[in-house]
Coordinates of C-alpha atoms and ligand atoms in Angstrom, one line a residue:
M1112 CA 51.5 -58.2 10.8
L1113 CA 55.0 -59.4 11.5
V1114 CA 56.9 -59.1 15.4
F1115 CA 59.7 -57.8 15.6
I1116 CA 61.6 -56.7 18.4
D1117 CA 63.0 -53.4 19.3
T1118 CA 65.7 -53.5 21.1
A1119 CA 69.9 -54.0 21.0
N1120 CA 69.7 -56.4 24.5
I1121 CA 71.2 -59.8 23.3
D1122 CA 69.4 -61.2 26.5
E1123 CA 66.2 -60.0 25.6
I1124 CA 66.7 -61.2 21.4
K1125 CA 67.7 -64.8 22.9
A1126 CA 64.7 -65.0 25.6
S1127 CA 62.0 -63.5 22.8
C1128 CA 63.3 -66.0 19.7
Q1129 CA 62.6 -69.3 21.5
Y1130 CA 58.8 -68.3 21.6
G1131 CA 59.2 -68.5 17.8
Y1132 CA 57.2 -64.7 17.2
V1133 CA 60.1 -62.9 16.2
A1134 CA 60.5 -61.8 12.6
G1135 CA 63.2 -59.3 13.0
V1136 CA 65.1 -57.0 14.9
T1137 CA 65.3 -53.1 15.0
T1138 CA 67.8 -51.3 16.9
N1139 CA 68.7 -47.4 16.9
P1140 CA 71.8 -45.2 18.2
S1141 CA 69.9 -45.0 21.6
L1142 CA 69.0 -48.7 21.5
I1143 CA 73.0 -49.4 21.1
A1144 CA 74.1 -47.0 23.4
K1145 CA 72.2 -48.3 26.6
E1146 CA 74.7 -51.8 25.8
K1147 CA 78.2 -52.6 26.9
L1148 CA 79.2 -54.1 23.9
P1149 CA 80.2 -52.2 20.7
P1150 CA 78.3 -51.7 18.0
D1151 CA 79.8 -54.0 15.7
E1152 CA 80.1 -56.7 18.2
I1153 CA 76.1 -56.2 19.2
L1154 CA 75.2 -56.3 15.4
N1155 CA 77.1 -59.6 14.8
Q1156 CA 75.9 -61.6 17.7
I1157 CA 72.1 -60.3 16.7
C1158 CA 72.6 -61.5 13.3
A1159 CA 73.9 -64.7 14.3
L1160 CA 70.7 -65.2 16.7
V1161 CA 68.2 -64.0 14.3
D1162 CA 67.2 -65.2 10.6
G1163 CA 64.9 -62.0 9.4
P1164 CA 66.1 -58.5 8.9
V1165 CA 68.2 -56.7 11.9
N1166 CA 68.2 -52.9 11.4
A1167 CA 71.2 -51.1 12.1
E1168 CA 70.9 -47.0 11.7
V1169 CA 74.0 -44.9 9.8
L1170 CA 75.2 -41.8 12.5
A1171 CA 75.9 -39.6 9.9
E1172 CA 74.2 -36.4 8.7
D1173 CA 75.3 -36.0 5.1
T1174 CA 74.6 -38.3 1.8
A1175 CA 78.2 -39.5 1.3
G1176 CA 78.5 -40.2 5.1
M1177 CA 75.5 -42.3 5.2
V1178 CA 75.9 -44.4 2.0
A1179 CA 79.5 -44.9 3.1
E1180 CA 78.4 -46.1 6.5
A1181 CA 75.5 -48.3 4.9
R1182 CA 78.3 -50.2 2.5
E1183 CA 80.4 -50.9 5.9
L1184 CA 76.9 -52.3 7.8
V1185 CA 75.9 -54.5 5.0
K1186 CA 79.2 -56.0 5.3
I1187 CA 78.3 -57.9 9.0
S1188 CA 75.6 -59.8 7.1
P1189 CA 73.1 -60.2 4.4
N1190 CA 70.2 -59.8 7.3
I1191 CA 70.9 -56.1 7.8
V1192 CA 69.0 -53.6 6.8
V1193 CA 70.5 -49.8 7.0
K1194 CA 68.1 -47.3 9.2
I1195 CA 68.4 -43.8 7.2
P1196 CA 66.9 -40.8 8.6
M1197 CA 64.1 -39.1 7.1
T1198 CA 66.1 -36.0 5.7
G1199 CA 66.6 -34.9 2.3
S1200 CA 70.2 -36.1 2.4
G1201 CA 68.7 -39.5 3.7
L1202 CA 66.6 -39.8 0.4
K1203 CA 69.4 -39.3 -1.7
A1204 CA 70.9 -41.9 0.0
V1205 CA 68.0 -44.2 0.1
A1206 CA 68.3 -43.8 -3.8
I1207 CA 72.0 -44.1 -4.1
L1208 CA 71.6 -47.3 -2.0
D1209 CA 68.7 -48.9 -3.7
K1210 CA 70.4 -49.1 -7.4
E1211 CA 73.0 -51.1 -5.1
G1212 CA 70.3 -53.2 -3.7
I1213 CA 71.2 -52.1 -0.3
K1214 CA 68.1 -52.4 1.6
T1215 CA 66.9 -49.3 3.5
N1216 CA 64.4 -48.3 6.4
V1217 CA 63.5 -45.0 6.4
T1218 CA 63.2 -43.8 10.2
L1219 CA 62.0 -41.0 12.0
I1220 CA 58.6 -40.8 10.2
F1221 CA 55.8 -38.9 11.4
S1222 CA 53.6 -37.9 8.3
A1223 CA 52.3 -40.0 5.7
N1224 CA 53.4 -37.7 3.0
Q1225 CA 57.2 -38.2 4.2
A1226 CA 56.4 -42.0 4.4
L1227 CA 55.2 -41.1 0.4
L1228 CA 58.7 -39.6 -0.4
A1229 CA 61.0 -42.4 1.3
A1230 CA 58.8 -45.0 -0.3
R1231 CA 59.4 -43.2 -4.2
S1232 CA 62.5 -42.6 -3.1
G1233 CA 63.6 -46.7 -3.1
A1234 CA 63.1 -47.4 1.4
T1235 CA 62.5 -50.9 1.5
Y1236 CA 60.7 -49.7 4.8
V1237 CA 59.4 -46.7 6.2
S1238 CA 58.9 -46.2 9.7
P1239 CA 56.5 -44.5 11.6
F1240 CA 57.2 -43.4 15.0
I1241 CA 53.5 -44.1 16.7
G1242 CA 54.5 -43.4 20.6
R1243 CA 56.4 -40.2 19.7
V1244 CA 53.3 -38.1 18.1
D1245 CA 50.7 -39.6 20.8
D1246 CA 53.4 -37.6 23.2
I1247 CA 52.9 -34.4 21.3
G1248 CA 48.8 -34.7 21.5
Y1249 CA 48.3 -35.9 18.4
D1250 CA 47.3 -39.7 17.1
G1251 CA 50.2 -41.5 15.9
V1252 CA 47.8 -44.6 14.8
V1253 CA 46.1 -42.5 12.3
I1254 CA 49.6 -41.7 10.3
V1255 CA 49.9 -45.6 10.0
S1256 CA 46.6 -45.6 8.8
Q1257 CA 46.9 -43.3 6.0
I1258 CA 50.6 -44.7 5.0
A1259 CA 48.8 -48.0 4.6
Q1260 CA 45.8 -46.7 2.4
I1261 CA 48.0 -44.6 0.2
F1262 CA 50.5 -47.2 -0.5
D1263 CA 47.2 -49.8 -1.2
L1264 CA 45.9 -47.4 -3.8
H1265 CA 48.6 -46.3 -5.4
N1266 CA 50.5 -50.2 -5.2
I1267 CA 53.4 -48.9 -3.8
N1268 CA 55.7 -51.8 -2.9
C1269 CA 57.4 -50.4 0.7
Q1270 CA 56.3 -52.0 4.0
I1271 CA 55.1 -50.4 6.8
I1272 CA 57.0 -50.9 10.3
A1273 CA 55.2 -49.6 13.3
A1274 CA 57.8 -48.3 15.5
S1275 CA 57.8 -46.6 19.2
I1276 CA 55.3 -48.7 20.1
R1277 CA 54.5 -47.8 23.7
H1278 CA 51.9 -50.4 25.2
P1279 CA 49.7 -53.7 23.8
R1280 CA 47.1 -51.6 22.3
H1281 CA 49.5 -49.6 20.2
V1282 CA 49.8 -53.2 18.5
T1283 CA 46.4 -54.1 18.1
E1284 CA 46.0 -50.9 16.8
V1285 CA 48.8 -50.8 14.3
A1286 CA 48.1 -54.0 13.3
L1287 CA 44.3 -53.1 12.5
A1288 CA 45.2 -50.1 10.7
G1289 CA 47.7 -51.8 8.0
A1290 CA 50.9 -51.9 9.6
D1291 CA 53.3 -54.5 7.7
I1292 CA 55.4 -55.2 10.8
G1293 CA 55.6 -54.3 14.6
T1294 CA 58.4 -53.4 16.0
I1295 CA 57.8 -53.5 19.8
P1296 CA 59.8 -53.4 22.7
F1297 CA 60.5 -56.7 25.7
K1298 CA 58.3 -55.6 28.0
V1299 CA 55.1 -54.8 25.6
L1300 CA 55.8 -58.4 23.9
D1301 CA 55.7 -59.9 27.8
K1302 CA 52.3 -58.0 28.6
M1303 CA 51.0 -58.9 25.5
K1304 CA 51.3 -62.5 26.7
A1305 CA 49.4 -62.2 29.7
H1306 CA 45.7 -62.1 30.6
P1307 CA 44.3 -62.5 33.9
L1308 CA 41.7 -64.7 32.5
T1309 CA 44.1 -67.4 31.3
D1310 CA 45.3 -68.3 34.8
I1311 CA 42.2 -68.0 36.0
G1312 CA 41.3 -70.4 33.4
I1313 CA 44.3 -72.7 33.7
E1314 CA 43.5 -72.6 37.6
R1315 CA 40.6 -73.9 37.1
F1316 CA 41.1 -77.0 34.8
L1317 CA 43.5 -77.8 37.3
S1318 CA 41.2 -78.0 40.6
D1319 CA 38.5 -79.3 39.3
W1320 CA 40.8 -82.4 37.5
Q1321 CA 42.5 -82.8 40.8
K1322 CA 38.9 -83.0 42.5
S1323 CA 37.4 -85.4 40.0
I1324 CA 40.6 -87.8 40.7
K1325 CA 40.2 -87.9 44.7
Ligands
G3P146 O1 62.0 -48.2 16.7 C1 61.8 -46.8 17.4 C2 61.7 -46.5 18.6 O2 63.1 -47.9 19.5 C3 61.6 -45.6 19.2 O3 60.8 -45.9 20.7 O4 59.7 -45.6 22.4 O5 61.9 -43.9 22.1 O6 59.7 -43.2 21.2 P1 60.8 -44.5 21.4

């Protein structure tokens, strides 16, 4: 499973890129709204920092508006993947954009059937939202596992981005469930690096070394 970072914060992206594990970025309107810069400037800066896919979402709710926004977004950089919400209008937009060779990520997916339709409409990626399913008392990881099974059984060429990841255990679970990509918030990436036994191990190695050279 590839690691994407789920943020529009330039400092978080700069810091994370140094580790070498970030293969792409996902943003959404809520994440962009938290930042001070204008949206185009944020996307320009992210595309300059990251070689891989940079996901930017449309705001229009009608097909023509989504297609028009998508055509503008891809002018920013060849890295741009256009996020389209999982609605009827969204799927029509995906079908048009697919014919134009514009990559799309169908977002706000909450069921395997939604993912199947999005993939058949021509989506490059589908984004099931794990945490938001857990929030209402169901199991978000199960949806990732169902989508992975369906895509595998039917040779569907569409990648699964597990999104709305809230904690490190989600990451392990979606990787095991067959997600191609996990898009992970900065704070969760930080927690994934840490283990108390790693710290204790380093201290012990150093103190044993010090004792031996006294
Ligand atoms: O990538 C989608 C993600 O940003 C949504 O996360 O935590 O708002 O459900 P959350």
